[in-house]
């Protein structure tokens, strides 16, 4: 049976570590880190995510700033708000809640965020440095950073291992493959056009599943003893639940538990790490800024 990697417990430990460092900054410099969240439109999902981030900031003693803009905001006005946040010395991290409305150029907006405050790690310069040998980005994207943190804190070594990343998105697949490469893994990316994915995945010592395909990876696809990090969060119909659905990952959890060495559950695996890594990035940005 696989060891279950408890993302909630790891995230709580990280938050406690962050809170201690925030207190230290406050005592030494009289300043605390600040995270700004820019939200366009008022969907329930976006408001929920913002609420989670606000609560998390309060828990570790950080300031939170919320910029609520209407769905029909002009792109120039949105960029103006970002530039104001770039100039605000109390803000050390800026995130723009995605997706943005269709009339706004997402790439243009995200590139306006100061690289020193790009705590989502999505600025082209941060991604570019991540892709280059011998260069270090100022920030790593939250979900990939969380995946590697879970492996490290579970005692899973990466150096020299075969890693397979399932999915090639800008948010997870691509950056996590670059992070694994930096950690000296031999990395293969499996995607929707990859022939015979089963046999490629079966060779992996480490699997990062981020395809957005419910229970795609079966127990028979997994090498005995492999570490499985399941980033997928998929809603599937379930008449026994009040909501009418349940959340599952990209891996068939029940089957995989019998074969894998380590595995993350869904929910309660990678999910809680995302906000913890966002806070950690904001702390790192604040330390660079405040100590100058």
Coordinates of C-alpha atoms in Angstrom, one line a residue:
X1 CA 0.0 0.0 0.0
X2 CA 1.2 3.5 -0.9
X3 CA 2.1 6.1 1.7
X4 CA -0.5 8.9 1.5
X5 CA 1.0 12.3 1.1
X6 CA -1.2 14.6 3.2
X7 CA -1.1 17.9 1.4
X8 CA -3.3 19.6 4.1
X9 CA -0.8 18.7 6.9
X10 CA 2.2 19.7 4.8
X11 CA 0.6 23.0 3.9
X12 CA -0.3 23.7 7.5
X13 CA 3.3 23.1 8.5
X14 CA 4.5 25.5 5.8
X15 CA 2.0 28.2 6.9
X16 CA 3.3 27.9 10.5
X17 CA 6.9 28.4 9.2
X18 CA 5.7 31.4 7.1
X19 CA 3.9 32.9 10.1
X20 CA 7.1 32.7 12.2
X21 CA 9.1 34.5 9.5
X22 CA 6.4 37.2 9.1
X23 CA 6.6 37.9 12.9
X24 CA 10.4 38.1 12.6
X25 CA 10.1 40.6 9.7
X26 CA 7.6 42.6 11.7
X27 CA 9.8 42.7 14.8
X28 CA 12.9 43.5 13.0
X29 CA 11.7 46.0 10.4
X30 CA 8.1 47.0 11.4
X31 CA 6.8 45.7 8.1
X32 CA 4.9 42.7 6.9
X33 CA 4.4 41.1 3.5
X34 CA 1.4 42.2 1.4
X35 CA -0.4 40.2 -1.3
X36 CA -2.7 41.9 -3.8
X37 CA -5.4 40.0 -5.7
X38 CA -7.0 41.6 -8.8
X39 CA -10.3 40.2 -9.8
X40 CA -12.3 41.0 -12.9
X41 CA -16.0 40.2 -12.8
X42 CA -17.8 38.6 -9.8
X43 CA -18.3 34.9 -10.4
X44 CA -18.8 32.8 -7.3
X45 CA -15.7 30.7 -8.1
X46 CA -13.4 33.8 -8.3
X47 CA -14.9 35.3 -5.1
X48 CA -14.4 31.9 -3.3
X49 CA -10.7 31.8 -4.3
X50 CA -10.2 35.4 -3.2
X51 CA -11.8 34.6 0.1
X52 CA -9.5 31.6 0.6
X53 CA -6.4 33.8 -0.1
X54 CA -7.7 36.6 2.2
X55 CA -8.2 34.1 5.1
X56 CA -4.7 32.6 4.4
X57 CA -3.0 36.0 4.5
X58 CA -4.7 36.8 7.8
X59 CA -3.7 33.5 9.3
X60 CA 0.0 34.1 8.7
X61 CA -0.1 37.8 9.5
X62 CA 0.2 39.2 6.0
X63 CA -1.7 42.2 4.6
X64 CA -4.1 41.4 1.8
X65 CA -5.3 43.9 -0.9
X66 CA -8.3 43.2 -3.1
X67 CA -8.9 45.0 -6.4
X68 CA -12.5 44.3 -7.6
X69 CA -13.1 45.4 -11.2
X70 CA -16.3 45.0 -13.3
X71 CA -16.5 42.4 -16.1
X72 CA -16.6 45.2 -18.7
X73 CA -13.5 47.0 -17.4
X74 CA -11.3 48.5 -20.2
X75 CA -7.9 46.8 -20.5
X76 CA -6.1 50.1 -20.1
X77 CA -7.9 50.6 -16.7
X78 CA -6.9 47.1 -15.5
X79 CA -3.3 47.8 -16.5
X80 CA -3.4 51.1 -14.7
X81 CA -4.4 49.3 -11.5
X82 CA -1.6 46.8 -11.9
X83 CA 0.9 49.7 -12.4
X84 CA -0.4 51.3 -9.2
X85 CA 0.2 48.0 -7.3
X86 CA 3.7 47.7 -8.8
X87 CA 4.4 51.2 -7.3
X88 CA 2.9 50.4 -3.9
X89 CA 5.8 49.5 -1.4
X90 CA 3.3 47.7 0.9
X91 CA 2.5 45.2 -1.9
X92 CA 5.1 42.4 -2.4
X93 CA 3.0 40.0 -4.5
X94 CA 0.4 40.6 -7.2
X95 CA -1.9 38.0 -8.8
X96 CA -4.6 38.5 -11.4
X97 CA -7.3 35.9 -11.0
X98 CA -7.8 34.0 -14.3
X99 CA -9.5 33.6 -16.6
X100 CA -10.0 37.2 -17.8
X101 CA -13.0 38.3 -20.0
X102 CA -12.5 37.7 -23.7
X103 CA -12.0 41.4 -24.6
X104 CA -8.8 41.5 -22.5
X105 CA -5.4 40.3 -23.7
X106 CA -4.3 38.0 -20.9
X107 CA -0.7 37.9 -22.0
X108 CA -0.4 41.7 -22.2
X109 CA -1.9 42.1 -18.7
X110 CA 0.2 39.5 -17.0
X111 CA 3.4 40.9 -18.6
X112 CA 2.6 44.3 -16.9
X113 CA 3.1 42.8 -13.4
X114 CA 6.5 43.7 -12.0
X115 CA 8.8 40.7 -12.1
X116 CA 9.7 41.5 -8.5
X117 CA 6.0 41.0 -7.5
X118 CA 5.1 38.1 -9.9
X119 CA 4.3 35.6 -7.1
X120 CA 2.4 33.4 -9.6
X121 CA 5.7 32.9 -11.5
X122 CA 4.0 33.4 -14.8
X123 CA 5.9 36.5 -16.1
X124 CA 7.7 35.5 -19.3
X125 CA 11.1 36.5 -17.7
X126 CA 10.5 34.2 -14.8
X127 CA 9.4 31.3 -17.0
X128 CA 12.4 32.0 -19.4
X129 CA 14.9 31.9 -16.5
X130 CA 13.2 28.6 -15.3
X131 CA 13.9 27.2 -18.7
X132 CA 17.6 28.1 -18.8
X133 CA 20.4 26.2 -17.2
X134 CA 22.3 28.2 -14.6
X135 CA 19.5 30.8 -14.2
X136 CA 17.2 31.2 -11.3
X137 CA 13.7 32.8 -11.6
X138 CA 12.7 35.2 -8.8
X139 CA 9.5 33.1 -8.3
X140 CA 8.4 29.6 -9.2
X141 CA 4.8 28.9 -10.2
X142 CA 2.8 27.9 -7.2
X143 CA 1.4 24.5 -8.2
X144 CA 4.7 23.1 -9.7
X145 CA 6.5 24.4 -6.6
X146 CA 4.0 22.7 -4.4
X147 CA 4.4 19.4 -6.2
X148 CA 8.2 19.4 -5.7
X149 CA 7.8 20.5 -2.1
X150 CA 5.5 17.5 -1.4
X151 CA 8.1 15.1 -2.9
X152 CA 10.9 16.7 -0.9
X153 CA 9.0 16.6 2.4
X154 CA 8.0 13.0 1.8
X155 CA 11.6 12.0 1.4
X156 CA 11.3 11.2 -2.4
X157 CA 14.6 12.0 -4.1
X158 CA 14.4 13.3 -7.7
X159 CA 18.0 13.3 -8.8
X160 CA 18.6 10.6 -11.5
X161 CA 15.0 9.4 -11.5
X162 CA 12.7 9.0 -14.5
X163 CA 9.9 11.5 -14.2
X164 CA 6.8 11.5 -16.5
X165 CA 4.6 14.6 -16.6
X166 CA 1.1 14.0 -18.0
X167 CA -0.1 17.3 -19.5
X168 CA 1.7 20.3 -21.0
X169 CA -0.3 23.3 -19.8
X170 CA 1.4 26.7 -19.1
X171 CA 0.2 26.5 -15.5
X172 CA 1.4 23.0 -14.5
X173 CA 2.8 20.6 -17.1
X174 CA 5.4 22.8 -18.8
X175 CA 6.8 24.5 -15.6
X176 CA 6.8 21.3 -13.5
X177 CA 8.7 19.5 -16.2
X178 CA 11.3 22.3 -16.2
X179 CA 11.5 22.2 -12.4
X180 CA 12.1 18.4 -12.4
X181 CA 14.8 18.9 -15.1
X182 CA 16.5 21.5 -12.8
X183 CA 16.4 18.9 -10.0
X184 CA 18.3 16.4 -12.3
X185 CA 15.4 14.1 -13.2
X186 CA 15.2 12.6 -16.7
X187 CA 11.9 14.1 -17.8
X188 CA 9.3 12.9 -20.4
X189 CA 6.1 14.8 -21.1
X190 CA 3.0 12.8 -22.2
X191 CA 0.2 14.8 -23.8
X192 CA -3.0 14.2 -25.9
X193 CA -1.0 13.4 -29.1
X194 CA 1.4 11.0 -27.4
X195 CA 1.1 7.5 -28.8
X196 CA 1.0 4.6 -26.2
X197 CA 1.1 6.8 -23.1
X198 CA 0.5 3.8 -20.8
X199 CA 4.0 2.2 -21.6
X200 CA 5.8 5.5 -21.1
X201 CA 4.1 6.2 -17.8
X202 CA 4.8 2.7 -16.6
X203 CA 8.6 3.4 -16.7
X204 CA 8.3 6.4 -14.4
X205 CA 9.7 6.6 -10.9
X206 CA 7.8 9.9 -10.4
X207 CA 4.5 10.7 -12.1
X208 CA 3.0 14.2 -12.1
X209 CA -0.6 13.9 -13.4
X210 CA -2.0 17.2 -14.7
X211 CA -4.0 16.3 -17.8
X212 CA -7.5 17.2 -16.5
X213 CA -8.8 13.8 -17.5
X214 CA -10.7 11.9 -14.7
X215 CA -9.0 8.7 -13.5
X216 CA -7.2 8.4 -16.8
X217 CA -4.1 6.7 -15.2
X218 CA -4.9 3.2 -14.0
X219 CA -3.1 1.2 -11.4
X220 CA -1.7 -1.1 -14.1
X221 CA 0.0 1.9 -15.7
X222 CA 2.1 2.6 -12.5
X223 CA 5.5 1.1 -11.7
X224 CA 5.5 -0.5 -8.3
X225 CA 6.9 1.9 -5.7
X226 CA 6.5 5.0 -7.9
X227 CA 5.7 8.4 -6.4
X228 CA 2.4 9.8 -7.8
X229 CA 1.5 13.5 -7.5
X230 CA -2.1 14.0 -8.8
X231 CA -2.8 17.6 -9.8
X232 CA -6.1 16.8 -11.5
X233 CA -9.3 18.1 -10.0
X234 CA -12.3 16.7 -11.9
X235 CA -16.0 16.8 -11.0
X236 CA -17.7 13.5 -11.8
X237 CA -21.4 12.7 -11.4
X238 CA -22.3 11.0 -8.1
X239 CA -26.0 10.6 -7.2
X240 CA -25.1 9.6 -3.6
X241 CA -23.7 13.1 -2.9
X242 CA -25.8 16.1 -1.9
X243 CA -24.0 18.2 -4.6
X244 CA -24.6 15.5 -7.2
X245 CA -20.9 15.2 -7.9
X246 CA -17.6 14.3 -6.3
X247 CA -14.0 15.3 -7.0
X248 CA -11.5 12.9 -8.5
X249 CA -8.0 13.2 -9.8
X250 CA -6.4 12.2 -13.1
X251 CA -5.3 8.9 -11.4
X252 CA -7.5 6.0 -10.4
X253 CA -6.8 6.5 -6.7
X254 CA -8.1 3.1 -5.4
X255 CA -6.1 1.1 -7.9
X256 CA -3.0 3.3 -7.7
X257 CA -2.8 3.0 -3.9
X258 CA -2.2 -0.7 -4.2
X259 CA 0.9 -0.2 -6.5
X260 CA 2.5 3.2 -5.8
X261 CA 5.0 4.0 -3.1
X262 CA 3.6 7.4 -2.4
X263 CA 0.4 9.1 -3.7
X264 CA -1.5 12.4 -3.1
X265 CA -5.3 12.2 -2.6
X266 CA -7.8 14.4 -4.4
X267 CA -9.0 16.5 -2.7
X268 CA -6.4 17.1 0.1
X269 CA -3.2 16.6 -1.9
X270 CA -1.8 19.3 -4.2
X271 CA -4.8 21.7 -3.7
X272 CA -3.9 23.0 -0.2
X273 CA -0.3 23.5 -1.3
X274 CA -1.2 26.0 -3.9
X275 CA -2.1 28.8 -1.5
X276 CA 0.8 27.9 0.8
X277 CA 3.3 28.3 -2.0
X278 CA 1.7 31.6 -3.0
X279 CA 2.2 32.8 0.6
X280 CA 5.8 31.5 0.5
X281 CA 6.5 33.4 -2.7
X282 CA 5.0 36.6 -1.2
X283 CA 7.2 36.2 1.8
X284 CA 10.3 35.7 -0.4
X285 CA 9.4 38.8 -2.4
X286 CA 8.9 40.8 0.9
X287 CA 12.3 39.7 2.3
X288 CA 14.1 40.8 -0.8
X289 CA 12.3 44.2 -0.8
X290 CA 12.4 44.9 2.9
X291 CA 16.0 43.9 3.5
X292 CA 17.2 46.3 0.8

